[in-house]
CSV table of C-alpha atoms in Angstrom, one decimal:
chain,number,residue,atom,x,y,z
A,17,MET,CA,14.9,-4.3,19.7
A,18,ARG,CA,17.7,-5.0,17.2
A,19,SER,CA,21.0,-3.1,17.1
A,20,SER,CA,23.6,-2.9,14.4
A,21,ALA,CA,26.6,-0.9,13.4
A,22,ALA,CA,26.1,1.6,10.6
A,23,GLY,CA,29.3,3.5,9.7
A,24,GLY,CA,30.8,2.8,13.1
A,25,ALA,CA,27.7,3.9,15.0
A,26,VAL,CA,25.3,1.6,16.7
A,27,VAL,CA,21.8,1.9,15.4
A,28,THR,CA,18.9,0.7,17.5
A,29,LEU,CA,15.6,-0.1,15.7
A,30,PRO,CA,12.5,1.3,17.3
A,31,PRO,CA,10.6,-1.5,19.0
A,32,ARG,CA,7.6,-0.9,16.8
A,33,CYS,CA,9.7,-1.5,13.6
A,34,ALA,CA,11.6,-4.5,15.0
A,35,ALA,CA,8.3,-6.3,15.9
A,36,CYS,CA,6.3,-5.2,12.8
A,37,ASN,CA,4.5,-8.1,11.1
A,38,VAL,CA,5.0,-6.6,7.6
A,39,ARG,CA,8.6,-5.5,8.1
A,40,ASP,CA,9.9,-8.0,5.6
A,41,ASP,CA,7.1,-7.5,3.1
A,42,ALA,CA,6.6,-3.7,3.0
A,43,LEU,CA,8.7,-1.0,1.3
A,44,CYS,CA,10.7,-0.7,4.4
A,45,ALA,CA,12.1,-4.2,3.8
A,46,THR,CA,14.7,-2.7,1.5
A,47,LEU,CA,16.1,-0.4,4.2
A,48,GLU,CA,19.1,-1.1,6.3
A,49,ASP,CA,18.6,-0.3,10.0
A,50,ALA,CA,19.7,3.3,9.7
A,51,GLY,CA,17.3,3.9,6.9
A,52,LEU,CA,14.5,2.3,8.8
A,53,VAL,CA,15.2,4.6,11.8
A,54,ALA,CA,14.9,7.6,9.4
A,55,LEU,CA,11.7,6.2,8.0
A,56,HIS,CA,10.3,5.6,11.5
A,57,GLY,CA,11.3,9.2,12.3
A,58,ILE,CA,8.8,10.6,9.7
A,59,GLY,CA,6.1,8.0,10.2
A,60,ARG,CA,3.2,7.8,12.6
A,61,ARG,CA,1.3,4.6,13.5
A,62,ARG,CA,-2.4,5.1,13.0
A,63,THR,CA,-5.2,2.8,14.0
A,64,MET,CA,-8.4,3.3,11.9
A,65,PRO,CA,-11.8,1.7,12.4
A,66,ALA,CA,-13.7,0.1,9.5
A,67,GLY,CA,-15.6,2.7,7.4
A,68,GLN,CA,-13.2,5.6,8.1
A,69,VAL,CA,-11.7,7.5,5.2
A,70,LEU,CA,-7.9,7.9,5.0
A,71,VAL,CA,-7.9,10.2,2.0
A,72,TRP,CA,-10.7,11.9,0.0
A,73,SER,CA,-10.5,12.2,-3.7
A,74,GLY,CA,-9.9,15.8,-4.7
A,75,ASP,CA,-8.2,16.7,-1.4
A,76,PRO,CA,-4.6,17.8,-1.3
A,77,ASN,CA,-2.4,14.7,-1.5
A,78,ALA,CA,-0.4,15.1,1.7
A,79,ILE,CA,0.2,11.5,2.9
A,80,CYS,CA,1.1,8.0,1.9
A,81,ALA,CA,0.9,4.9,4.1
A,82,THR,CA,1.9,1.3,4.5
A,83,VAL,CA,-0.9,-1.1,5.6
A,84,VAL,CA,0.3,-3.0,8.7
A,85,SER,CA,-3.0,-4.8,9.2
A,86,GLY,CA,-6.5,-4.7,7.8
A,87,VAL,CA,-7.9,-4.0,4.3
A,88,LEU,CA,-8.4,-0.7,2.5
A,89,LYS,CA,-10.2,0.1,-0.8
A,90,ALA,CA,-9.4,2.7,-3.3
A,91,MET,CA,-12.5,4.2,-5.0
A,92,ARG,CA,-13.1,6.5,-7.9
A,93,ALA,CA,-16.4,8.2,-9.0
A,94,GLY,CA,-17.7,7.1,-12.4
A,95,PRO,CA,-19.4,9.4,-14.9
A,96,GLU,CA,-22.8,8.7,-13.3
A,97,GLY,CA,-21.5,9.7,-9.9
A,98,HIS,CA,-21.4,6.2,-8.4
A,99,GLU,CA,-18.3,5.1,-6.5
A,100,HIS,CA,-16.4,2.2,-8.0
A,101,ILE,CA,-13.7,0.2,-6.2
A,102,VAL,CA,-10.5,0.4,-8.3
A,103,GLY,CA,-8.2,-1.4,-5.9
A,104,LEU,CA,-7.7,-3.1,-2.6
A,105,ALA,CA,-4.8,-2.8,-0.2
A,106,PHE,CA,-3.7,-5.5,2.2
A,107,ALA,CA,-1.1,-5.9,4.9
A,108,GLY,CA,2.3,-4.8,3.5
A,109,ASP,CA,0.8,-2.8,0.7
A,110,PHE,CA,1.6,0.9,0.0
A,111,VAL,CA,-1.3,3.4,-0.5
A,112,GLY,CA,-1.1,6.9,-1.8
A,113,ASP,CA,0.4,8.7,-4.8
A,114,LEU,CA,3.8,10.3,-4.3
A,115,PHE,CA,3.6,12.3,-7.5
A,116,ALA,CA,0.2,13.9,-7.6
A,117,ASP,CA,-0.6,17.1,-5.7
A,118,THR,CA,-4.3,16.1,-5.5
A,119,ALA,CA,-5.6,12.7,-4.5
A,120,ASN,CA,-7.2,10.9,-7.4
A,121,GLU,CA,-8.9,8.2,-5.3
A,122,THR,CA,-10.8,8.0,-2.0
A,123,ILE,CA,-9.1,5.5,0.3
A,124,ARG,CA,-11.5,3.9,2.8
A,125,VAL,CA,-10.8,1.4,5.5
A,126,ILE,CA,-12.8,-1.9,5.0
A,127,THR,CA,-11.7,-3.7,8.1
A,128,ASP,CA,-10.2,-2.2,11.2
A,129,ALA,CA,-6.7,-1.3,10.1
A,130,GLU,CA,-3.3,-0.2,11.4
A,131,LEU,CA,-1.2,2.0,9.2
A,132,CYS,CA,2.2,3.6,9.1
A,133,VAL,CA,1.4,7.1,7.7
A,134,TYR,CA,4.1,9.3,6.2
A,135,PRO,CA,4.0,12.9,5.0
A,136,ARG,CA,4.4,12.7,1.2
A,137,ALA,CA,7.2,15.3,0.9
A,138,ALA,CA,9.3,13.7,3.7
A,139,LEU,CA,8.8,10.2,2.2
A,140,GLN,CA,10.0,11.5,-1.2
A,141,ARG,CA,13.2,12.6,0.5
A,142,ILE,CA,13.6,9.1,2.1
A,143,LEU,CA,13.1,7.5,-1.3
A,144,ASP,CA,15.7,9.9,-2.9
A,145,ALA,CA,18.2,8.7,-0.2
A,146,HIS,CA,17.3,5.0,-0.6
A,147,PRO,CA,17.2,4.0,-4.3
A,148,ALA,CA,16.4,0.3,-3.5
A,149,MET,CA,13.2,1.4,-1.8
A,150,GLU,CA,12.3,3.6,-4.8
A,151,ARG,CA,13.0,0.6,-7.1
A,152,LEU,CA,10.7,-1.7,-5.0
A,153,LEU,CA,7.9,1.0,-5.2
A,154,LEU,CA,8.4,1.1,-9.0
A,155,HIS,CA,8.3,-2.7,-9.2
A,156,ARG,CA,5.1,-2.8,-7.2
A,157,ALA,CA,3.5,-0.1,-9.3
A,158,LEU,CA,4.3,-1.9,-12.5
A,159,GLY,CA,3.0,-5.1,-11.0
A,160,ALA,CA,-0.3,-3.3,-10.1
A,161,LEU,CA,-0.5,-2.0,-13.7
A,162,ASP,CA,-0.1,-5.5,-15.0
A,163,ASP,CA,-2.7,-6.8,-12.6
A,164,ALA,CA,-5.1,-4.1,-13.7
A,165,ARG,CA,-4.7,-5.2,-17.3
A,166,MET,CA,-5.4,-8.8,-16.3
A,167,TRP,CA,-8.5,-7.8,-14.4
A,168,MET,CA,-9.8,-5.8,-17.4
A,169,LEU,CA,-9.3,-8.9,-19.6
A,170,MET,CA,-10.9,-11.2,-17.0
A,171,LEU,CA,-13.9,-8.9,-16.5
A,172,GLY,CA,-14.6,-8.7,-20.2
A,173,ARG,CA,-14.4,-12.5,-20.8
A,174,LYS,CA,-15.6,-14.4,-17.8
A,175,ALA,CA,-19.2,-14.9,-16.7
A,176,ALA,CA,-20.4,-13.2,-13.5
A,177,GLY,CA,-20.0,-16.3,-11.4
A,178,ALA,CA,-16.4,-16.9,-12.6
A,179,ARG,CA,-15.6,-13.2,-11.9
A,180,ILE,CA,-16.8,-13.5,-8.3
A,181,ALA,CA,-15.0,-16.8,-7.8
A,182,THR,CA,-11.7,-15.3,-9.1
A,183,PHE,CA,-12.1,-12.3,-6.9
A,184,LEU,CA,-12.8,-14.4,-3.8
A,185,LEU,CA,-9.8,-16.6,-4.5
A,186,GLU,CA,-7.6,-13.6,-5.0
A,187,MET,CA,-8.9,-12.1,-1.7
A,188,ALA,CA,-8.2,-15.3,0.2
A,189,ARG,CA,-4.7,-15.5,-1.3
A,190,ARG,CA,-3.9,-11.9,-0.4
A,191,MET,CA,-5.3,-12.2,3.1
A,192,GLY,CA,-2.9,-15.0,3.9
A,193,GLN,CA,0.2,-13.5,2.4
A,194,PRO,CA,1.2,-10.0,3.7
A,195,GLY,CA,2.9,-7.7,1.3
A,196,ARG,CA,2.4,-10.0,-1.8
A,197,PRO,CA,1.3,-7.8,-4.7
A,198,ALA,CA,-1.9,-9.1,-6.4
A,199,SER,CA,-0.8,-11.2,-9.2
A,200,THR,CA,-2.5,-13.1,-12.0
A,201,CYS,CA,-6.3,-13.2,-12.1
A,202,ARG,CA,-6.6,-15.2,-15.3
């Protein structure tokens, strides 16, 4: 447990946050101790087994989460009704949409996972009070957009074997580096 002075008052980090393995890689890394205590106050740690759904597409968009451990997949239904994986989330990643009232994607747990889950409205208030956290979220969203563009290019130009190899290399890289947004897949 770490303590620090914030405006003259001593702030003690919750033990769960002080010992968190993604503390320095997740969105909460931008927060001073007092902000982290506020974020902890709205969050709940949730352990989920592989196969369980965190959010269903089309449901009210009530929560967002930070992946503490495990891997999640985001899926959308194609025009033929089949589900397509449109993204993966690893330790340190943020899942959920702060700005949509309805979830656009189904988020399913691939491996047993631990999450910090936040009510969307309360998290929006924390972001309003902590612009650095909001900027990091924007930075990561723009990085994910850039990565999606690279994946589209790669999927259209590489042979099937090369696409699989690129995917496996990216998975291995992400599994070993918590909180690192997916980058080039050229």
